[in-house]
Coordinates of C-alpha atoms and ligand atoms in Angstrom, one line a residue:
X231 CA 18.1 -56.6 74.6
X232 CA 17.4 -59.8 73.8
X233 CA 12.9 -59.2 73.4
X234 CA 14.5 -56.5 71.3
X235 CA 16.1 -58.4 69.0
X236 CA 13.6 -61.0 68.7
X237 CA 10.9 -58.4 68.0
X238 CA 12.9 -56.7 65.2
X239 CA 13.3 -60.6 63.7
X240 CA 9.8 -61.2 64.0
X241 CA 9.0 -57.7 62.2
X242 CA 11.8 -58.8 59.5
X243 CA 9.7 -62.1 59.2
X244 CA 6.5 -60.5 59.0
X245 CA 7.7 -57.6 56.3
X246 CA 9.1 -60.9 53.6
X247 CA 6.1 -63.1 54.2
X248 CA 4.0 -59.6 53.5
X249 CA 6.4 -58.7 50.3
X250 CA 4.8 -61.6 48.2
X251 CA 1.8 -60.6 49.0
X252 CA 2.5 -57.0 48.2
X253 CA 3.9 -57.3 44.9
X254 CA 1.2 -59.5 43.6
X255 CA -1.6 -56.5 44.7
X256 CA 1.0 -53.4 43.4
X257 CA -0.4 -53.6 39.5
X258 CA -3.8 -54.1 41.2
X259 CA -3.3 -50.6 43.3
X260 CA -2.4 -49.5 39.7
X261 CA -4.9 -50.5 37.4
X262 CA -8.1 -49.0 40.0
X263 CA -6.0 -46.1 41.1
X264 CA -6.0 -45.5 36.9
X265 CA -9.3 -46.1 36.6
X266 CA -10.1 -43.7 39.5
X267 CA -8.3 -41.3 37.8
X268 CA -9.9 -41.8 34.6
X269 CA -10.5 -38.4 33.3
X270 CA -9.9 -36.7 36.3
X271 CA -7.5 -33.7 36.4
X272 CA -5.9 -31.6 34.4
X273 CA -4.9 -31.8 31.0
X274 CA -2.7 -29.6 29.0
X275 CA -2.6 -28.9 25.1
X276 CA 0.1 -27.4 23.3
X277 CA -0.4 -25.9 20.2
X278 CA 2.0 -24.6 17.7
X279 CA 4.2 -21.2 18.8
X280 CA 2.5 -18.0 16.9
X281 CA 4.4 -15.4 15.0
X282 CA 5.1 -13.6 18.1
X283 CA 7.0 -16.2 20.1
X284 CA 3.9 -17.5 22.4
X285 CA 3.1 -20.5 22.7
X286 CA -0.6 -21.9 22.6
X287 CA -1.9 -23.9 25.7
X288 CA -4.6 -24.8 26.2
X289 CA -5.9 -26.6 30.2
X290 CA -8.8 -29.1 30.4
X291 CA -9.9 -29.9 34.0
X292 CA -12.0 -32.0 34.6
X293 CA -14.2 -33.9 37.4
X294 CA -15.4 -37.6 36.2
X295 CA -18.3 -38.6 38.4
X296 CA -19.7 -42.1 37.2
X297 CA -20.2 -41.2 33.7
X298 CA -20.9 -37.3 34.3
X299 CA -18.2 -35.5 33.4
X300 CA -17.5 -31.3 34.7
X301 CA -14.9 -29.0 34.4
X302 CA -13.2 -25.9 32.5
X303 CA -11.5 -25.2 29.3
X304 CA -9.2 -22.6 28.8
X305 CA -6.8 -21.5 26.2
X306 CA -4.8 -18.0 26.3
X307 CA -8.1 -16.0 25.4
X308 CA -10.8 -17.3 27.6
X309 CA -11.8 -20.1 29.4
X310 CA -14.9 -21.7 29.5
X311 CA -17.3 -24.3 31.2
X312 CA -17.7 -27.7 29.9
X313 CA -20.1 -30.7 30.8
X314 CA -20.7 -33.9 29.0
X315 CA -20.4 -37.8 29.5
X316 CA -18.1 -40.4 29.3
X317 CA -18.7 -43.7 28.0
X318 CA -15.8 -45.8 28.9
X319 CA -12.5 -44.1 27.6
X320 CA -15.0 -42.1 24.7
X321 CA -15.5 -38.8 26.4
X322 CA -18.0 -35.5 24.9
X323 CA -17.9 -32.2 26.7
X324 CA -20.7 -29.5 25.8
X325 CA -20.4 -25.7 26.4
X326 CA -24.2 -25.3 27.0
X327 CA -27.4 -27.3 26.6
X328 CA -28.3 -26.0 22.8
X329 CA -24.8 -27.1 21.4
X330 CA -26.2 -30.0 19.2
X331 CA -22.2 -31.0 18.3
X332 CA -19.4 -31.5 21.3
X333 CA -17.5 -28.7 21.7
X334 CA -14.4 -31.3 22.4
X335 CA -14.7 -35.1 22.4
X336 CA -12.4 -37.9 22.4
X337 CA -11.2 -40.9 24.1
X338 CA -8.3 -41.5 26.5
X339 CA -5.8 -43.7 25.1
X340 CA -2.5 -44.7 26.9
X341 CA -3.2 -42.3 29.4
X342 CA -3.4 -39.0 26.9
X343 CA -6.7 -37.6 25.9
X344 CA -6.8 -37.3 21.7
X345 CA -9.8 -36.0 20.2
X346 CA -11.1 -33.2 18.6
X347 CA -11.9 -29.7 19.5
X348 CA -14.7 -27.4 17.5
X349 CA -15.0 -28.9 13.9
X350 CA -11.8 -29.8 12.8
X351 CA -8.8 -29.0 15.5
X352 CA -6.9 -31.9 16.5
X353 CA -6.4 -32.2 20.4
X354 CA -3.8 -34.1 22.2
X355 CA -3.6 -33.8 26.6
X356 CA -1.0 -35.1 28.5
X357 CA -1.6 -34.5 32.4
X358 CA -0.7 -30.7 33.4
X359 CA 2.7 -30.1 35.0
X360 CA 3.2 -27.0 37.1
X361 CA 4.8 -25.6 34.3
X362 CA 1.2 -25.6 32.1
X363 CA -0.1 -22.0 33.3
X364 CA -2.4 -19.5 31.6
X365 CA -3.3 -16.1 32.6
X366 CA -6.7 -15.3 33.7
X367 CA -8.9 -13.1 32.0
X368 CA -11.0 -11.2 34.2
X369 CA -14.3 -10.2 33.3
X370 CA -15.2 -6.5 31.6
X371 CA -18.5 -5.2 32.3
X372 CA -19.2 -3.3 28.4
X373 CA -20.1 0.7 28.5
X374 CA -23.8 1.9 29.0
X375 CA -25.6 2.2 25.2
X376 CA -25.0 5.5 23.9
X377 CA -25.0 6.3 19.6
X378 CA -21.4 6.5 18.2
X379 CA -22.1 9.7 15.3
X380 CA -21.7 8.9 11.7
X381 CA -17.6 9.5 11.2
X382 CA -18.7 10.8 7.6
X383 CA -16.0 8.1 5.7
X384 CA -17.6 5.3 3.2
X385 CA -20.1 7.1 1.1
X386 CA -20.1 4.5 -0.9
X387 CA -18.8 0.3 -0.5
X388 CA -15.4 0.3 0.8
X389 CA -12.8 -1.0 -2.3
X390 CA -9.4 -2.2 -1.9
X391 CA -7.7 -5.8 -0.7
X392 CA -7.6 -8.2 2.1
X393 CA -4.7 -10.6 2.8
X394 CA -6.9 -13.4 4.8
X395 CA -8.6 -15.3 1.8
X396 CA -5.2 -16.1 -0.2
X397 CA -2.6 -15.4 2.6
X398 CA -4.0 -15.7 5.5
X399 CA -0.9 -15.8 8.2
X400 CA 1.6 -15.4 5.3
X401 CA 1.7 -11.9 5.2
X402 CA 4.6 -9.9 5.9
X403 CA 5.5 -6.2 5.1
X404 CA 7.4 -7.3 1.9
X405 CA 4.3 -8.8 0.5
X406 CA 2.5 -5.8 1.6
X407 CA 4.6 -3.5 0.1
X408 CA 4.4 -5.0 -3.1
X409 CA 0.8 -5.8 -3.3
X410 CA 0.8 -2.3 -3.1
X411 CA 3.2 -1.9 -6.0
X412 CA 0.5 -4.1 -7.9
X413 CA -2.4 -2.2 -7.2
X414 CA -1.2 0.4 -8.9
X415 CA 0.8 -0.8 -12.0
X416 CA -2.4 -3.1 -12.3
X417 CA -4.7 0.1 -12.0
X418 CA -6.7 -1.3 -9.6
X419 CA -5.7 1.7 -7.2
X420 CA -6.9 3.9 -10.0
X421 CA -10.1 1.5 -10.6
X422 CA -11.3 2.6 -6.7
X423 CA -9.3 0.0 -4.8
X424 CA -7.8 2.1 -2.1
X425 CA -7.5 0.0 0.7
X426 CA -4.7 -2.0 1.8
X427 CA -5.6 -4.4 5.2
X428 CA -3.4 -6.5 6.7
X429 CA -5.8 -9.2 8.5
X430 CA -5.0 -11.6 11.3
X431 CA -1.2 -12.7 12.2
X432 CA 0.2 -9.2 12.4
X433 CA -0.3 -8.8 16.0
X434 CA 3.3 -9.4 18.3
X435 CA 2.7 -8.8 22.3
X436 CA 2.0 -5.7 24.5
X437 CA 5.0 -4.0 26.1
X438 CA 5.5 -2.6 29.6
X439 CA 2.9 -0.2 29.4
X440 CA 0.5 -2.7 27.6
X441 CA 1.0 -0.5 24.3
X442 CA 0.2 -3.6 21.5
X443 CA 3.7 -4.0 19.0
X444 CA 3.3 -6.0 15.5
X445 CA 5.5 -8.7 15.1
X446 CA 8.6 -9.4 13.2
X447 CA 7.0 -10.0 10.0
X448 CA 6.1 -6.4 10.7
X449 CA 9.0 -4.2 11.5
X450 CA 7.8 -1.0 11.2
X451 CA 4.3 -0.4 11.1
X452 CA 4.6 3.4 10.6
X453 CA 7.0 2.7 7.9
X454 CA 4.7 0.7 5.9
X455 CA 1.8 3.4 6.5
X456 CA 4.0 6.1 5.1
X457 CA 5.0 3.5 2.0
X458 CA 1.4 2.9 1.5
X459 CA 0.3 6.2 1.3
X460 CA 2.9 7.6 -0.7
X461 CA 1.6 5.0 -3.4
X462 CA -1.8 7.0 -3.1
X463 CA -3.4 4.1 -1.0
X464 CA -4.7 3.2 2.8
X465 CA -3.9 1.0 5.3
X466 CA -6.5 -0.8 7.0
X467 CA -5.6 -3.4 10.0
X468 CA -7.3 -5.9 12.1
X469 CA -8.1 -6.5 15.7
X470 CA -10.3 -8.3 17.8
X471 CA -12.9 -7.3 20.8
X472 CA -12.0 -10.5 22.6
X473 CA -8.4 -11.0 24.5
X474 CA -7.8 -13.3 21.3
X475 CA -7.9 -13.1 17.6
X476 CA -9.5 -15.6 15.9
X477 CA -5.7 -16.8 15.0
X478 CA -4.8 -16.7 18.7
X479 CA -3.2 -13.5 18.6
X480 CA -3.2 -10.5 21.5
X481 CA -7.0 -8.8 20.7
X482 CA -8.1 -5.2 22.0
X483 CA -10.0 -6.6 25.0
X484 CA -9.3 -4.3 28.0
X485 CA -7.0 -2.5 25.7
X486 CA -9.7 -0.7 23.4
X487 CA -8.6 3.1 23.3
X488 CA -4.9 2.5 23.7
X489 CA -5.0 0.0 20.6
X490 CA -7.4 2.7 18.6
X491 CA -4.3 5.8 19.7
X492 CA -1.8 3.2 18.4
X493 CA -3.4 2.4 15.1
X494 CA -3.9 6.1 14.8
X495 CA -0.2 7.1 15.4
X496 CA 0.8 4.1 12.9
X497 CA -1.8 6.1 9.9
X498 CA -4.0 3.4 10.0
X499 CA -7.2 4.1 8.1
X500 CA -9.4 1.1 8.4
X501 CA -9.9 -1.2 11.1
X502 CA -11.6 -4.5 10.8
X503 CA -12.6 -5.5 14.7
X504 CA -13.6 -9.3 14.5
X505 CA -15.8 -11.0 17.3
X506 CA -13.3 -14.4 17.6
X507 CA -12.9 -15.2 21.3
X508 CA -14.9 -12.3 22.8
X509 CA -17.5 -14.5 21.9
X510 CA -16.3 -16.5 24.8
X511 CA -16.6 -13.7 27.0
X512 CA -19.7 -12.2 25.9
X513 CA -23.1 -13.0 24.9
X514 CA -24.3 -12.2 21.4
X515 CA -27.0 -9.6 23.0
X516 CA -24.0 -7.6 24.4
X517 CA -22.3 -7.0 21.0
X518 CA -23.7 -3.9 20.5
X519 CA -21.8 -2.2 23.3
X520 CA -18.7 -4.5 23.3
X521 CA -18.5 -2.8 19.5
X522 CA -19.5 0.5 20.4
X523 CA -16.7 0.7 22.7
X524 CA -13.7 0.4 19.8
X525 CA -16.3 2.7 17.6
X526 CA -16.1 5.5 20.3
X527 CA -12.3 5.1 21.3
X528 CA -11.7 5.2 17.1
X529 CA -13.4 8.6 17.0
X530 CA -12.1 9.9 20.3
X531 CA -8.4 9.4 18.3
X532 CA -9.6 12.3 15.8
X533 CA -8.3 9.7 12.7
X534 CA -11.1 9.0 10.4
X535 CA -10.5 5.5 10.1
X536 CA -13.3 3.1 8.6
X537 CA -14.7 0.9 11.3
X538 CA -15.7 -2.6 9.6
X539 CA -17.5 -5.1 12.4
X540 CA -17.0 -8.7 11.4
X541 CA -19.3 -10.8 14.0
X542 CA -20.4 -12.9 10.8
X543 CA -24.0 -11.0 11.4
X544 CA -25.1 -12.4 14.3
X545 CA -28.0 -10.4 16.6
X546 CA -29.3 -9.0 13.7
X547 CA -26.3 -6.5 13.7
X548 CA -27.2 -4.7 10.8
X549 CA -29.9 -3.1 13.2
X550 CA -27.5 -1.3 15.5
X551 CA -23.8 -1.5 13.6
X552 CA -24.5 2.0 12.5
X553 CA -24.9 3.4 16.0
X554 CA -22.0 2.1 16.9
X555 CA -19.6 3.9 14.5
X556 CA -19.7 0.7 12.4
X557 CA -19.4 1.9 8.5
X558 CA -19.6 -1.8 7.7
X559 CA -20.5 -5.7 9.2
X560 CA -20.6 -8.8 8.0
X561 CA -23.6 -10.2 7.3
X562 CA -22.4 -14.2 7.0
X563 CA -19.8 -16.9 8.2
X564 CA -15.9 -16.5 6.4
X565 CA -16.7 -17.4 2.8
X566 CA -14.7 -19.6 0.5
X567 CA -13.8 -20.3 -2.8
X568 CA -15.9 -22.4 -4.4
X569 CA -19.8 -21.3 -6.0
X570 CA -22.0 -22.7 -3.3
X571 CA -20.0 -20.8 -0.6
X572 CA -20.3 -17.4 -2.6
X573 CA -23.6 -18.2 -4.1
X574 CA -24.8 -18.6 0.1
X575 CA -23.1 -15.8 1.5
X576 CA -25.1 -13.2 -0.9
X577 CA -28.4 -15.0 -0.4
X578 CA -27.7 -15.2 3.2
X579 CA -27.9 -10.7 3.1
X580 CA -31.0 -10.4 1.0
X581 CA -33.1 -9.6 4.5
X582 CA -30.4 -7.2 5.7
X583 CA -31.0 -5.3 2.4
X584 CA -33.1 -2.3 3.9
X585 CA -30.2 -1.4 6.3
X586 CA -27.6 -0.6 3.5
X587 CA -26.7 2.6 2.8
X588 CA -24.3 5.5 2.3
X589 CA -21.8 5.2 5.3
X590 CA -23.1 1.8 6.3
X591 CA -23.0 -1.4 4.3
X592 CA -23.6 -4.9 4.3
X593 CA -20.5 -7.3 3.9
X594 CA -21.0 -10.9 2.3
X595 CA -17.4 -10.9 3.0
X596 CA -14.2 -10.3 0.8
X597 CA -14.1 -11.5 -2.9
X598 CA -12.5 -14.9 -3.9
X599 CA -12.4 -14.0 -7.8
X600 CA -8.9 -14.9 -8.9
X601 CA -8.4 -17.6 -6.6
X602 CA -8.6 -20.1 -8.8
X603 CA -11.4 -22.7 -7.9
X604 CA -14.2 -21.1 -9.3
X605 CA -14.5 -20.2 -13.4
X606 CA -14.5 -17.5 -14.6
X607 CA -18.1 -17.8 -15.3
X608 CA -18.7 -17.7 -11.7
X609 CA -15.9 -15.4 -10.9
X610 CA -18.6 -12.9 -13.1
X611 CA -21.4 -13.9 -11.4
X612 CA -19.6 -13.2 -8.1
X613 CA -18.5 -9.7 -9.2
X614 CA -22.1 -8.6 -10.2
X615 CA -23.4 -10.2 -7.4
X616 CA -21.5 -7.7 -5.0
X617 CA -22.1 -5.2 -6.7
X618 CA -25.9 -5.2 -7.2
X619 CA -25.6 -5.6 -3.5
X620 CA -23.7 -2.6 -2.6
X621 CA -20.9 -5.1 -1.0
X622 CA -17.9 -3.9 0.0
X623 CA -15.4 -4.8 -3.3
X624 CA -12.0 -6.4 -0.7
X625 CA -10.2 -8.2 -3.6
X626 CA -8.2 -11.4 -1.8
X627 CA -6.4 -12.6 -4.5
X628 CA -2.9 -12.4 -5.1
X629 CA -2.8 -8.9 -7.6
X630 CA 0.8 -9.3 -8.4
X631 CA 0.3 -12.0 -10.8
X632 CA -3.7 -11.8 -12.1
X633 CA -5.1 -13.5 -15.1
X634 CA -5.9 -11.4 -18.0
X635 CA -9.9 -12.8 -17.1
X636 CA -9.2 -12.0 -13.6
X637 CA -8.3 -8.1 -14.2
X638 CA -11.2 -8.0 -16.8
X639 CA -13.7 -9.0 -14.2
X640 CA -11.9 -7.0 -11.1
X641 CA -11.4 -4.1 -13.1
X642 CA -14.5 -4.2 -15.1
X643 CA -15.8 -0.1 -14.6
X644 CA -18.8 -0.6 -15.5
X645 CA -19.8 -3.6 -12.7
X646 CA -17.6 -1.2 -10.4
X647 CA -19.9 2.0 -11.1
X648 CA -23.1 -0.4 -10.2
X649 CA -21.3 -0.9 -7.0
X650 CA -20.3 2.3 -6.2
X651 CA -23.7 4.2 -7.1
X652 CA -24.6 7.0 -5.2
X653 CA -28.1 5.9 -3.9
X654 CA -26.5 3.2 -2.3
X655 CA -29.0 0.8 -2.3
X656 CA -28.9 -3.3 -2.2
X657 CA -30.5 -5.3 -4.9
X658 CA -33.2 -7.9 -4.2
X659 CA -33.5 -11.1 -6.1
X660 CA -36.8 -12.8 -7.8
X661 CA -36.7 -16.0 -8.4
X662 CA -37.5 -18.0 -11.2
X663 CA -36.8 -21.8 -11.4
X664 CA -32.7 -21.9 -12.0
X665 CA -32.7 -18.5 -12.7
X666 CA -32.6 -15.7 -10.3
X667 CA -33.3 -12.0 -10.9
X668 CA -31.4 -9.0 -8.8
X669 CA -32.0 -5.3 -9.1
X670 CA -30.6 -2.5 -8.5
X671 CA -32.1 1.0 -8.9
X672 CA -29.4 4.0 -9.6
X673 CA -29.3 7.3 -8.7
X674 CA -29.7 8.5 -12.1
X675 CA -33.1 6.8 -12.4
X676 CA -31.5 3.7 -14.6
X677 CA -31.6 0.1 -13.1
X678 CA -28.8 -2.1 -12.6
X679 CA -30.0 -6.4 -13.1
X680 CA -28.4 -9.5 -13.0
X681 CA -30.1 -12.4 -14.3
X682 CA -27.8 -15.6 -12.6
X683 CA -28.4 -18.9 -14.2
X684 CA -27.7 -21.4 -11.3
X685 CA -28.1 -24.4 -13.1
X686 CA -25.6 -26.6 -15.1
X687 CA -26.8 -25.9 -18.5
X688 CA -26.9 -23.0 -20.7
X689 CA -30.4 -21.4 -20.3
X690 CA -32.2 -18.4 -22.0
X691 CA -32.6 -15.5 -19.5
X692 CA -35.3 -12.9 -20.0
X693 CA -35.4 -9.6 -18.6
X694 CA -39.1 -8.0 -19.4
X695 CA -38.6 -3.9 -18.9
X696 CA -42.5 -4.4 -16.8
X697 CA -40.4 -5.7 -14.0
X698 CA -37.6 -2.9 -13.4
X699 CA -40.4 0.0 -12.6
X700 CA -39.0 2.4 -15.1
X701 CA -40.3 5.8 -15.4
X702 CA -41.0 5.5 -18.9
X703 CA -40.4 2.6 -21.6
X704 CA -36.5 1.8 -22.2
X705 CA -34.5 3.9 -24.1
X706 CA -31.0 2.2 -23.2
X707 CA -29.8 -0.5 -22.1
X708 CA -26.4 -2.4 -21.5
X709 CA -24.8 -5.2 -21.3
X710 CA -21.8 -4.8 -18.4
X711 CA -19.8 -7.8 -19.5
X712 CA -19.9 -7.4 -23.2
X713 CA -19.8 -4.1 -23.0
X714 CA -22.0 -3.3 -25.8
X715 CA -25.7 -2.1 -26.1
X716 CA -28.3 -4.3 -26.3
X717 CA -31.9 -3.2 -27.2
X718 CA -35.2 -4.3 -26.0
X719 CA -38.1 -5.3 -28.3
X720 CA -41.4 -5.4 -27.4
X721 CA -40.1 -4.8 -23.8
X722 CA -38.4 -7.1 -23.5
X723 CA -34.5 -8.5 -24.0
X724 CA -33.4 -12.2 -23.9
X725 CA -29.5 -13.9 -24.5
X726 CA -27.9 -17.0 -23.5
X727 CA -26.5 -17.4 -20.0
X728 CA -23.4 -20.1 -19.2
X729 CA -24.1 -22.2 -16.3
X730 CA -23.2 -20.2 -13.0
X731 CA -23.1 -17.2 -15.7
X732 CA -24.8 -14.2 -15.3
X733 CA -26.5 -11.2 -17.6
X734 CA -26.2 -8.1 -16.4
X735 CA -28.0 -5.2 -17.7
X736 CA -28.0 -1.2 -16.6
X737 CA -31.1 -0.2 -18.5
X738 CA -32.6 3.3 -18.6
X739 CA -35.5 5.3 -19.6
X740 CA -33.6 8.2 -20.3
Ligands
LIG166 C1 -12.3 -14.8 11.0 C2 -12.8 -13.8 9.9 C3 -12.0 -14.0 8.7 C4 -10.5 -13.7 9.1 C5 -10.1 -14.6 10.2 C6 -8.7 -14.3 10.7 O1 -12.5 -16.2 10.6 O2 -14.2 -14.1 9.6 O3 -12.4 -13.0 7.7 O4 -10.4 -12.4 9.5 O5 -10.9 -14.6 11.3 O6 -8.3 -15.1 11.7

């Protein structure tokens, strides 16, 4: 009893004389147990909640070895490997050994990770709860190669409008429905512009049986089909081969022939399938098949629907995007409105020119004119730009409330008719110092050219008739923007060009 007691007092003693010592090594403990942690673990994102109620997450883990760092990124559509370093609290992480630019870097500060993810995405990571958790995505092997056969739709460039480059996730059916209205009390509808695509944002999530449901800025997709038919128009829409859109939305991955019956049952009549986070999942050599999945499961639906491929022309896609059902691709990155963005895009399709053609096209991407950062001088240069090129003509501007100069370049016939020429084919360029020479031959034998003046000043353009290869010497010609003939002498025709301006010209020998 006694040795007892005395031991328990001695254990007392022994516990205070410690507890000095102890607190005086507790914010030690702390500060290296922090710095063993260092970036250690995992780290969860959230984003902003999408139009369909989910939530975007995104889970870094990572393994800090030294200054090596390891680990995974994922976000809802796919989920990928990283490496890098970290230099002190500064941390890069790499998807692969070519990336020149970190995929995601940052520093830890205050026990967060803050940086930046891709270009421009701001990041923020607190350390993951068990309440941070993303669905896999499992693998999908794409089909065997096989040719997808012509679906006989876009004889010639498709026409119509786009939401993304002036609404981009503002779009609802309301807008829709009245952009519709517009096209045809501003006789674009009757100018060619037929189809009506709703881009990115639309997409709400699969129900029970995995069928895909719009959103609710979408109520009724079949609704709006039937309204935008009875208005004489189509409906195009958008998906993406990737579990992801490149807005985060659901995507077709896994989901290809279901999506295509749904679109079908809605009266959908264009699709435009856009690469996003399959590119995550896939490598660009297996785009081919990863498209020609969606371009067979479209024509298995019986619909003719116009299958546009938008993987910004990467694996020389204008190759094979004809096998696979494709009636158009995109040839560039998403362009913007402003000239050196337009004026790139177009340049960037001149080798791609060969593969154009009735039923398949080359896409620069959808028209900015009206959007109000370029002038009108440009805008023109723009409009006869895409259509010496065969482009598709996607107006993205808001056609409710257009510019007097804005409908007389959209709705300009005579660019249009360039565009939609029969032969189909896409006009080269020559150039010339600041001034740069496309043409175009038509079906009828004539020639389509634009002369575009890319400096700052006025300049003189010349167009000699020795460099059109005429059958014959000129018997007409015309200028598409004055609407007026012009005549050659001595075979040759000169006027004044604005800066960014262009002349354009459809000259024949008959
Ligand atoms: C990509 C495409 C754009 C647009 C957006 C939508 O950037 O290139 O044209 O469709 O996605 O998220």
């Amino acid at each position: 009893m006694h040795t007892q007691v005395a031991s328990r007092r001695k254990l007392a003693y022994v516990r205070m004389s410690l507890l000095p010592l102890f607190l005086f090594l507790l914010p030690l403990t702390i500060l290296v147990t922090g710095c063993e942690k260092g970036l250690n673990g995992k780290w969860a994102a959230s984003g902003r909640t999408l139009d369909n109620g989910e939530k975007q997450l995104s889970i870094l883990e990572l393994k800090q070895s030294g200054s090596d760092l390891t680990g995974t990124f994922k976000t809802l559509g796919y989920s990928v490997d990283v490496k890098g370093t970290a230099t002190g609290n500064h941390f890069e992480l790499f998807r692969s050994q070519e990336e020149k630019k970190p995929f995601l870097a940052g520093d830890l500060v205050n026990g967060e990770l803050h940086g930046v993810l891709g270009n421009h995405h701001a990041f923020v990571a607190k350390p993951a709860t068990s309440d941070d958790h993303l669905p896999e995505v499992t693998y999908i092997a794409p089909p065997p190669l096989q040719n997808v056969s012509y679906n006989g739709l876009a004889k010639t460039p498709p026409m119509g409008w786009n939401s993304w480059n002036l609404f981009a996730g503002k779009i609802d059916d309301q807008t829709v429905r009245a952009i519709a209205d517009a096209m045809v009390s501003s006789g674009m509808r009757d100018a060619g512009y037929i189809y009506v695509n709703i881009d990115d944002t639309w997409e709400g999530v699969r129900d029970a049986n995995g069928n895909l449901q719009p959103n609710h800025k979408f109520p009724d997709m079949k609704a709006l089909a039937d309204y935008v038919h009875s208005k004489g128009l189509k409906l195009g829409i958008y998906s993406s081969p990737g579990p992801r859109t490149c807005a985060g939305y659901p995507g077709s991955y896994g989901h290809e022939e279901q999506d295509a019956k749904t679109f079908a049952s809605w009266g959908i009549d264009y699709l435009k399938y856009d690469w996003c986070s399959a590119g995550m999942i896939y490598k660009d050599e297996q785009m081919q098949p990863v498209y020609q999945k969606m371009g067979a499961a479209l024509q298995s639906t019986g619909r003719p629907i116009v299958f546009s491929l938008c993987q910004y022309g990467l694996d020389a896609v204008e190759k094979w995007g004809g096998q696979v059902g494709g009636n158009l691709w995109r040839t560039t990155g998403d362009i913007r409105d402003e000239w050196s963005s337009m004026i790139g895009n177009v340049e960037k399709q001149v080798p791609t020119a060969p593969y154009a053609g009735p039923g398949h096209w080359n896409d620069p991407d959808m028209l900015e004119i009206g959007n109000g950062h370029m002038s009108d001088d440009e805008y023109r240069t723009h409009m006869s730009l895409w259509a010496l090129t065969a482009a598709p003509l996607l107006a993205g501007n808001d056609v409710r409330s257009m510019t007097a100069a804005t409908k007389a370049i959209l709705l300009n016939k005579e660019v249009i008719a360039v565009d939609q020429d029969p032969l189909g084919r896409q006009a080269s360029p020559v150039k010339n110092g600041d001034l740069e020479l496309w043409t175009k031959p038509l079906a009828d034998g004539g020639v389509a050219v634009g002369e575009v003046n890319y400096s700052a000043s006025a300049m003189k353009a010349t167009i000699n008739a020795g460099d059109l290869h005429l059958k014959g010497p000129v018997r007409k010609a015309r200028d598409l923007w004055s609407h007026k003939d012009v005549k050659f002498t001595k075979g040759s025709y000169s006027a004044m060009v604005p800066p960014h301006g262009v002349l354009m010209l459809k000259v024949s020998a008959k």
